[in-house]
Amino acid sequence: VIRFVAGRLLQLVPLLWVVVTLVFVPLRLIPGDPATVLLGVEATEEQRAAFRQRLGLDAPVHVQYLRYLGRLAHGDLGRSISYREEVAVLIGRTLPATLELAAAALGLAMLVAVPLGVLAAVFRGGWLDWLSTLLAVTGAAVPGFWLGVMLILLFSVSLGWLPSTGRAGPPWTADGLRHLVLPAATLALALVASTTRLTRSAMLEVLGDDYVRTARAKGLAERWVLGRHALRNALIPVVTNIGLQAGALLGGALLIETVYGWPGLGRLGVDAMLRRDFPLIQGVVLGAVGAFALVNLAVDCVYAGLDPRIRYDR
Amino acid sequence: MSQRDRRLSRRAFLGVAGGAAVLRPRLARGADEQRLVIGMASEPVHLDPMRSNDSASQYAYNLIFDRLVTLDEKLQPAPAAAESWQVSPDGTAYTFRLRRGIRFHDGSPLTAEDVKFSFDRILDPRNASDKRSFISVVKSVEVVDPHTVRMRLEAPYAPFLFQARQHILPKAAVEKAGDGFTRRPVGSGPFRFVEWQVNDRLVLGRHDGYWLARPHLDQVVLKPVPDRAVAASNLLAGDVDVIEGVTAAAFAQLQGRPTVEVLSIPSANYNWLGFAQMGRLAPLSDRRFRQAVYHAVDVESLVKALFPQKELATRAYATMPPHWWAGGDYAAMQRLALPRDPNRARQLFAELQKDGVMPAGAAVHMIVNQGSERQRIGEVVVTSLKAIGVPAELTVMEWGAYLARLRKKEEPLLYLLSTIPQAPDPDASLHWLFYSKGTHGGFLGLPSDTELDRQILAARASTSDRERQALYNTVMRRVMGDVYHVPLFFQNIVIAQSRRVQGLKPSPLWDWNLTTAFTNVRITPRA
């Protein structure tokens, strides 16, 4: 397992290099450089030139690229042009918030979707099945942004139960948890929708398999048949889906962060883009891609736990 | 009760208790806590005043720093760090006597050296400060004694006191912190920097030794809430106490709510439809083209549709609103406005085509940056042109790309921009907008009009208000008569606040007037 994880981590290096290149070059080609955006309409050509020179943006693109790669090789993500702070520090401050939100949404989605999918499969055609279908369609159709505003109006404005904005601290504190509930629930909905449907269809498939019939024939209680035999096998596509949805979760977090004033990586990235803060954009993309890759690595490791036949180290 | 039943009831109890802990009503703030949370439309970029001029940064650093000179409620120059000043008879030397006893948040005294340092670093071209153009007329800053500073100007400059409203920074602290000063500023204003969590909150604490008055508020939290509908909901939920930039939709949502009040004040936030490269490229260089566009668009209906509530904006007929000093002969400006007249517009376009100024079938290009209002205006303009048979195209661009395209100076383009003059003086907008050799005139390709330039320069140099007024009236008649712009509207400054907030009024400039000579805001505890 260690060799497998180490190998996958090594594979990350060329992936990150490709990502950096794919971000670095187009950024220099799109219209509007940091001098144009940050100095605004009032700056003279002379001021803009001085600004570019100070930041090394007057050098040819390939020189800037090589300089950046050189610093990156030493673990230096550079300094944000707009915030005047180390990019690594800014990412270190915001990435945990995004990961916390994504993890909470994922946990919440699993907590709701897997049991609901199982019940929908077991009671196929019943009211629980109908409810799961309704939830899936709603979750897929309702835009997260709209849902966020509606939840704020209901739970914060009308009922006054939960705060409407911000992050108050770690999720294990009461105040931190209260601030996390609405954004996590909003972000979770789309994932609940897809996971419920996927669990249901995977369960329906395995419930008809021979080993389930055998398990029942040898007199196992139904909850053991469902929990230990059927669900364990049905979870493999579900876990695959979670890995694929990690990107969607991070992307969705961006919108949810805006609605709930959640100080995460998504908002930092949007601000960086609007300000043409090149080092920060590059850092945010690297952080997001790194997080996505690590989640998928974790998913691959979970496979092995679910299905002992899956081995990566051979 | 069986063992199993007991387990279940314990579980049920824990569930209910946990749920109640999470969903319990919002924690009340301390009974006597004076903490004001302001929902800002955007995040500050810098807290070093030299480095940024965006509204969010100004809102923030105006609370942290004292200015050399400030404005009173009537927007006239008033003492701040300088308690008095003298102007030389020829208007080229200003001697400021500094207030004694002002201390920065780190305890050091504010001296003439700090004033000189603060002005010199803005003037230093290497710092590329976008405030340099405001005080570029300053030739030298001299320390006369520890409490006296003299500034010599290259030429008389009537609105200099307005532009002398620069912030005073502690020389030693800035030199020590270097680039990091903007993230951890030290000022002498009513509130000191406490912490800045990116995209979450900027926290300022009371400066107990503030020379003017002890602020009532213990803490001010500036919280970026980019979406205005969300900001309105945050206000209703009680998570923020004040929001700025109230939109038409948020206004409708908030109006009539018992716990909040919406306050509006007219400002000089001037929005216009412009003609990029009108001095260089046909057909925009032909006045008939600009008149035709003006005649094609129903500005009155456009403004009413964009801002259904009169508290949000008023139609503009000139670059300065009538209620500001030297707003000009506004009645004359109104007479110069061109009414919607599709037939006249069609006739003018036909003339342009006949004279070869505009090829038949050539499309008019308009660019706007993203934003619902700008996009809607762009759509109205383009639709109006199409309605009279003139092909027109609209491109909606992200702000950076939009600025870059305008700066290329290669295309004749219709565009939209807005400005809030840095000072309540006509020079602040007219010199910036219409002086052909200025930064704005340069990148938007204004015609090189020596007579207009001369009048603008003469008006800023004159020390007679009457003479200045007459010159500005001439300038305004010229630029409006020649349709340099299609003036659209002045957008009011609109804030909404909890009724618990007392003493806060919106400011026509980028200020949260929390502790000033005319107010000291407080917040009543929650019931």
XYZ file of N, CA and C in Angstrom, chain B residues 231-394:
492
model
N -26.383 39.767 0.934
C -26.082 40.771 1.963
C -27.378 41.242 2.628
N -28.417 41.454 1.815
C -29.706 41.891 2.377
C -30.252 40.822 3.324
N -30.102 39.559 2.941
C -30.573 38.474 3.818
C -29.755 38.418 5.103
N -28.439 38.642 4.984
C -27.578 38.666 6.167
C -28.019 39.766 7.135
N -28.414 40.900 6.566
C -28.870 42.017 7.401
C -30.173 41.651 8.109
N -31.092 41.059 7.353
C -32.374 40.669 7.958
C -32.178 39.593 9.023
N -31.179 38.733 8.790
C -30.921 37.663 9.758
C -30.177 38.184 10.982
N -29.701 39.416 10.919
C -28.986 39.994 12.060
C -27.524 39.614 12.117
N -26.997 39.022 11.040
C -25.583 38.635 11.051
C -24.677 39.792 10.641
N -25.214 40.779 9.955
C -24.483 42.026 9.734
C -25.411 43.169 10.167
N -24.809 44.307 10.487
C -25.606 45.429 10.996
C -25.851 46.495 9.943
N -24.958 46.561 8.968
C -25.074 47.570 7.916
C -24.631 46.938 6.613
N -25.264 47.308 5.505
C -24.740 46.891 4.197
C -24.672 48.115 3.290
N -23.762 48.060 2.356
C -23.638 49.166 1.392
C -24.034 48.652 0.008
N -24.126 49.567 -0.948
C -24.411 49.182 -2.327
C -25.735 48.467 -2.481
N -26.782 49.014 -1.862
C -28.095 48.360 -1.934
C -28.628 48.464 -3.366
N -28.962 47.327 -3.950
C -29.471 47.306 -5.324
C -30.989 47.489 -5.324
N -31.547 47.625 -6.529
C -32.999 47.813 -6.636
C -33.735 46.623 -6.022
N -33.239 45.410 -6.299
C -33.922 44.221 -5.773
C -33.816 44.172 -4.251
N -32.620 44.478 -3.729
C -32.437 44.447 -2.277
C -33.261 45.555 -1.616
N -33.346 46.693 -2.290
C -34.129 47.818 -1.768
C -35.582 47.376 -1.565
N -36.117 46.717 -2.601
C -37.507 46.258 -2.517
C -37.674 45.235 -1.397
N -36.642 44.399 -1.223
C -36.704 43.360 -0.188
C -36.669 43.973 1.220
N -35.918 45.059 1.374
C -35.675 45.602 2.706
C -36.676 46.683 3.125
N -37.223 47.355 2.126
C -38.104 48.476 2.443
C -39.329 47.998 3.233
N -39.648 48.724 4.270
C -40.831 48.387 5.051
C -40.584 47.344 6.127
N -39.376 46.784 6.183
C -39.084 45.821 7.253
C -38.913 46.583 8.566
N -39.501 46.102 9.632
C -39.449 46.880 10.869
C -38.059 46.969 11.503
N -37.203 45.984 11.226
C -35.907 45.971 11.933
C -34.805 46.715 11.191
N -35.061 47.124 9.963
C -34.001 47.790 9.204
C -34.500 49.094 8.599
N -33.563 49.967 8.292
C -33.913 51.186 7.554
C -32.953 51.358 6.396
N -33.478 51.885 5.310
C -32.665 52.100 4.120
C -32.425 53.596 3.990
N -31.164 53.976 3.872
C -30.808 55.395 3.795
C -30.101 55.677 2.480
N -30.442 56.799 1.880
C -29.877 57.130 0.571
C -29.394 58.564 0.584
N -28.290 58.806 -0.102
C -27.787 60.173 -0.207
C -27.301 60.372 -1.643
N -27.630 61.525 -2.243
C -27.158 61.754 -3.607
C -25.630 61.799 -3.629
N -25.064 61.298 -4.680
C -23.607 61.360 -4.798
C -23.258 61.839 -6.209
N -21.987 61.986 -6.442
C -21.542 62.402 -7.777
C -21.074 61.191 -8.566
N -21.616 60.014 -8.248
C -21.250 58.794 -8.967
C -21.850 58.849 -10.372
N -21.073 59.413 -11.270
C -21.537 59.744 -12.614
C -21.329 58.570 -13.573
N -22.394 58.156 -14.224
C -22.338 57.046 -15.192
C -22.644 57.596 -16.581
N -21.846 57.209 -17.538
C -22.064 57.747 -18.872
C -21.819 56.704 -19.966
N -22.407 57.018 -21.123
C -22.137 56.242 -22.335
C -21.113 57.048 -23.117
N -19.983 56.455 -23.423
C -18.907 57.203 -24.059
C -18.545 56.673 -25.432
N -17.664 57.409 -26.067
C -17.248 57.100 -27.441
C -15.723 56.999 -27.462
N -15.211 55.792 -27.338
C -13.759 55.620 -27.261
C -13.106 55.957 -28.592
N -12.025 56.718 -28.515
C -11.257 57.176 -29.678
C -12.054 58.156 -30.532
N -12.929 58.918 -29.898
C -13.752 59.883 -30.646
C -12.900 61.002 -31.247
N -11.694 61.176 -30.753
C -10.840 62.214 -31.320
C -10.041 61.718 -32.518
N -10.035 60.408 -32.745
C -9.132 59.862 -33.759
C -9.828 59.065 -34.844
N -10.891 58.369 -34.480
C -11.429 57.392 -35.425
C -12.873 57.697 -35.826
N -13.117 57.625 -37.146
C -14.471 57.771 -37.666
C -15.208 56.451 -37.424
N -16.503 56.475 -37.313
C -17.389 57.645 -37.410
C -17.582 58.373 -36.082
N -16.958 57.871 -34.979
C -17.201 58.479 -33.672
C -16.683 59.916 -33.612
N -15.710 60.222 -34.477
C -15.134 61.567 -34.463
C -16.106 62.601 -35.038
N -17.141 62.132 -35.694
C -18.121 63.052 -36.270
C -19.236 63.301 -35.255
N -19.443 64.552 -34.924
C -20.433 64.869 -33.896
C -21.816 64.319 -34.243
N -22.112 64.262 -35.561
C -23.442 63.783 -35.955
C -23.666 62.333 -35.527
N -22.598 61.549 -35.547
C -22.725 60.153 -35.116
C -23.129 60.110 -33.633
N -22.431 60.920 -32.835
C -22.686 60.892 -31.387
C -24.091 61.417 -31.087
N -24.477 62.436 -31.858
C -25.842 62.958 -31.673
C -26.871 61.891 -32.055
N -26.572 61.160 -33.125
C -27.510 60.132 -33.595
C -27.698 59.059 -32.530
N -26.590 58.653 -31.897
C -26.694 57.635 -30.835
C -27.540 58.181 -29.684
N -27.273 59.431 -29.309
C -28.018 60.074 -28.214
C -29.515 60.102 -28.552
N -29.842 60.485 -29.789
C -31.255 60.554 -30.195
C -31.898 59.168 -30.234
N -31.085 58.147 -30.474
C -31.652 56.804 -30.633
C -32.068 56.190 -29.295
N -31.425 56.658 -28.221
C -31.640 56.008 -26.921
C -32.580 56.838 -26.049
N -33.531 56.152 -25.421
C -34.451 56.829 -24.507
C -33.840 56.764 -23.102
N -33.019 57.762 -22.789
C -32.265 57.735 -21.529
C -33.210 57.782 -20.323
N -34.235 58.613 -20.433
C -35.163 58.776 -19.313
C -35.792 57.434 -18.917
N -36.314 56.728 -19.916
C -36.967 55.439 -19.631
C -35.950 54.411 -19.153
N -34.748 54.486 -19.721
C -33.699 53.541 -19.332
C -33.384 53.673 -17.840
N -33.223 54.908 -17.398
C -32.867 55.134 -15.988
C -34.008 54.693 -15.079
N -35.249 54.987 -15.503
C -36.401 54.577 -14.678
C -36.512 53.059 -14.603
N -36.190 52.394 -15.699
C -36.284 50.924 -15.696
C -35.194 50.303 -14.828
N -34.019 50.909 -14.879
C -32.908 50.360 -14.087
C -33.102 50.600 -12.598
N -33.644 51.775 -12.294
C -33.776 52.164 -10.880
C -35.225 52.566 -10.607
N -36.072 51.597 -10.337
C -37.495 51.915 -10.139
C -37.711 52.820 -8.926
N -36.802 52.760 -7.945
C -36.969 53.597 -6.753
C -36.118 54.857 -6.907
N -36.748 55.993 -6.657
C -36.043 57.268 -6.872
C -34.859 57.440 -5.920
N -34.852 56.682 -4.841
C -33.745 56.788 -3.872
C -32.441 56.221 -4.427
N -32.499 55.508 -5.524
C -31.310 54.799 -5.997
C -30.465 55.610 -6.976
N -31.113 56.406 -7.807
C -30.349 57.146 -8.824
C -31.204 58.255 -9.413
N -30.526 59.230 -10.025
C -31.254 60.261 -10.754
C -30.597 60.432 -12.121
N -31.388 60.823 -13.081
C -30.832 61.006 -14.417
C -29.801 62.132 -14.397
N -28.742 61.963 -15.159
C -27.684 62.976 -15.223
C -27.801 63.773 -16.527
N -27.495 65.068 -16.414
C -27.427 65.919 -17.608
C -26.034 66.508 -17.772
N -25.198 66.337 -16.756
C -23.834 66.861 -16.806
C -22.969 65.947 -15.951
N -21.679 66.232 -15.874
C -20.796 65.328 -15.134
C -20.842 65.571 -13.630
N -21.269 66.766 -13.221
C -21.384 67.065 -11.792
C -22.861 67.242 -11.458
N -23.310 66.693 -10.339
C -24.726 66.841 -9.984
C -25.031 68.278 -9.566
N -26.273 68.691 -9.694
C -26.613 70.088 -9.425
C -26.360 70.506 -7.984
N -26.367 69.541 -7.033
C -26.238 69.939 -5.630
C -24.781 70.098 -5.203
N -23.828 69.784 -6.057
C -22.421 69.977 -5.687
C -21.955 71.361 -6.112
N -20.953 71.844 -5.433
C -20.438 73.165 -5.756
C -20.059 73.234 -7.232
N -20.355 74.337 -7.853
C -20.046 74.524 -9.265
C -20.602 73.387 -10.103
N -21.775 72.907 -9.677
C -22.451 71.910 -10.492
C -22.743 72.480 -11.862
N -22.545 73.765 -11.961
C -22.677 74.407 -13.258
C -24.089 74.903 -13.501
N -24.266 75.462 -14.647
C -25.585 75.941 -15.030
C -26.379 74.714 -15.464
N -26.935 74.039 -14.451
C -27.537 72.741 -14.721
C -28.755 72.860 -15.645
N -29.475 73.992 -15.520
C -30.642 74.185 -16.393
C -30.193 74.223 -17.851
N -29.056 74.876 -18.090
C -28.530 74.934 -19.462
C -28.128 73.534 -19.928
N -27.567 72.747 -19.005
C -27.176 71.381 -19.356
C -28.405 70.552 -19.728
N -29.476 70.756 -18.977
C -30.698 70.000 -19.276
C -31.236 70.363 -20.663
N -31.067 71.631 -21.007
C -31.546 72.053 -22.334
C -30.689 71.444 -23.435
N -29.434 71.125 -23.107
C -28.547 70.553 -24.119
C -28.801 69.056 -24.345
N -29.538 68.430 -23.411
C -29.810 66.998 -23.560
C -30.618 66.757 -24.828
N -30.294 65.695 -25.530
C -31.017 65.395 -26.765
C -32.151 64.414 -26.460
N -33.351 64.740 -26.886
C -34.477 63.844 -26.599
C -34.437 62.616 -27.509
N -35.155 61.588 -27.117
C -35.238 60.422 -28.000
C -36.007 60.830 -29.254
N -35.381 60.643 -30.393
C -35.979 61.043 -31.665
C -35.459 60.091 -32.745
N -36.116 58.945 -32.896
C -35.614 57.945 -33.848
C -35.505 58.486 -35.272
N -36.427 59.339 -35.657
C -36.382 59.871 -37.028
C -35.148 60.723 -37.254
N -34.859 61.566 -36.259
C -33.668 62.426 -36.369
C -32.400 61.555 -36.376
N -32.399 60.516 -35.546
C -31.247 59.606 -35.498
C -31.055 58.933 -36.857
N -32.145 58.458 -37.423
C -32.080 57.795 -38.731
C -31.529 58.759 -39.780
N -32.021 59.983 -39.721
C -31.602 61.014 -40.690
C -30.092 61.294 -40.559
N -29.614 61.382 -39.305
C -28.185 61.657 -39.092
C -27.322 60.495 -39.579
N -27.749 59.276 -39.320
C -26.986 58.119 -39.807
C -26.966 58.098 -41.341
N -28.077 58.459 -41.929
C -28.139 58.493 -43.400
C -27.148 59.526 -43.943
N -27.092 60.670 -43.276
C -26.143 61.727 -43.699
C -24.702 61.217 -43.604
N -24.409 60.528 -42.513
C -23.051 60.007 -42.304
C -22.676 59.019 -43.408
N -23.638 58.215 -43.791
C -23.361 57.238 -44.852
C -23.196 57.940 -46.197
N -24.030 58.937 -46.422
C -23.968 59.681 -47.683
C -22.622 60.393 -47.816
N -22.123 60.903 -46.698
C -20.845 61.642 -46.731
C -19.628 60.722 -46.658
N -19.882 59.438 -46.573
C -18.764 58.486 -46.545
C -18.077 58.369 -45.203
N -18.680 58.960 -44.172
C -18.083 58.872 -42.822
C -18.298 57.480 -42.250
N -19.428 56.913 -42.608
C -19.798 55.607 -42.057
C -20.257 54.723 -43.214
N -19.523 53.658 -43.515
C -19.931 52.805 -44.639
C -21.332 52.220 -44.402
N -22.085 52.089 -45.479
C -23.431 51.522 -45.356
C -23.326 50.103 -44.819
N -24.161 49.807 -43.861
C -24.187 48.454 -43.299
C -23.124 48.194 -42.248
N -22.282 49.204 -41.984
C -21.235 49.014 -40.962
C -21.882 48.940 -39.585
N -21.391 48.004 -38.783
C -21.988 47.819 -37.460
C -21.333 48.743 -36.434
N -22.144 49.193 -35.497
C -21.633 49.960 -34.363
C -21.281 48.948 -33.267
N -20.065 49.065 -32.737
C -19.640 48.117 -31.696
C -19.708 48.772 -30.327
N -20.284 48.036 -29.413
C -20.341 48.527 -28.031
C -19.779 47.453 -27.111
N -18.981 47.869 -26.147
C -18.498 46.906 -25.151
C -18.902 47.373 -23.758
N -19.242 46.418 -22.928
C -19.547 46.717 -21.520
C -18.900 45.643 -20.672
N -18.646 45.976 -19.429
C -18.131 44.935 -18.536
C -19.303 44.233 -17.850
N -19.007 43.039 -17.307
C -20.049 42.240 -16.674
C -20.680 42.990 -15.519
N -21.924 42.720 -15.297
C -22.670 43.414 -14.251
C -24.050 43.668 -14.801
N -25.056 43.346 -14.001
C -26.406 43.340 -14.568
C -26.797 44.703 -15.131
N -26.457 45.793 -14.403
C -26.875 47.113 -14.883
C -26.194 47.456 -16.204
N -24.882 47.274 -16.245
C -24.138 47.609 -17.459
C -24.647 46.779 -18.645
N -24.886 45.496 -18.403
C -25.354 44.648 -19.500
C -26.715 45.110 -20.000
N -27.580 45.484 -19.067
C -28.915 45.935 -19.478
C -28.825 47.232 -20.268
N -27.962 48.131 -19.850
C -27.812 49.391 -20.599
C -27.297 49.076 -22.006
N -26.286 48.211 -22.066
C -25.731 47.836 -23.372
C -26.796 47.258 -24.277
N -27.625 46.395 -23.708
C -28.684 45.788 -24.529
C -29.666 46.839 -25.028
N -30.003 47.782 -24.166
C -30.949 48.836 -24.571
C -30.348 49.677 -25.698
N -29.074 50.056 -25.563
C -28.441 50.903 -26.584
C -28.403 50.160 -27.925
N -27.959 48.921 -27.888
C -27.832 48.154 -29.130
C -29.202 47.908 -29.763
N -30.180 47.582 -28.918
C -31.532 47.354 -29.446
C -32.095 48.642 -30.045
N -31.823 49.761 -29.394
C -32.326 51.045 -29.911
C -31.725 51.356 -31.274
N -30.437 51.054 -31.449
C -29.792 51.308 -32.733
C -30.357 50.373 -33.802
N -30.527 49.125 -33.436
C -31.080 48.170 -34.403
C -32.495 48.575 -34.818
N -33.220 49.129 -33.860
C -34.610 49.509 -34.143
C -34.707 50.579 -35.216
N -33.636 51.366 -35.375
C -33.691 52.393 -36.434
C -32.886 51.938 -37.659
N -32.586 50.646 -37.708
C -31.955 50.082 -38.894
C -30.442 50.158 -38.924
N -29.815 50.468 -37.777
C -28.348 50.529 -37.732
C -27.823 49.236 -37.108
N -27.027 48.458 -37.844
C -26.499 47.232 -37.251
C -25.632 47.570 -36.030
N -25.822 46.824 -34.974
C -25.057 47.097 -33.750
C -24.754 45.789 -33.038
N -23.575 45.745 -32.407
C -23.164 44.535 -31.688
C -22.728 44.902 -30.279
N -23.094 44.038 -29.366
C -22.711 44.239 -27.963
C -21.783 43.114 -27.522
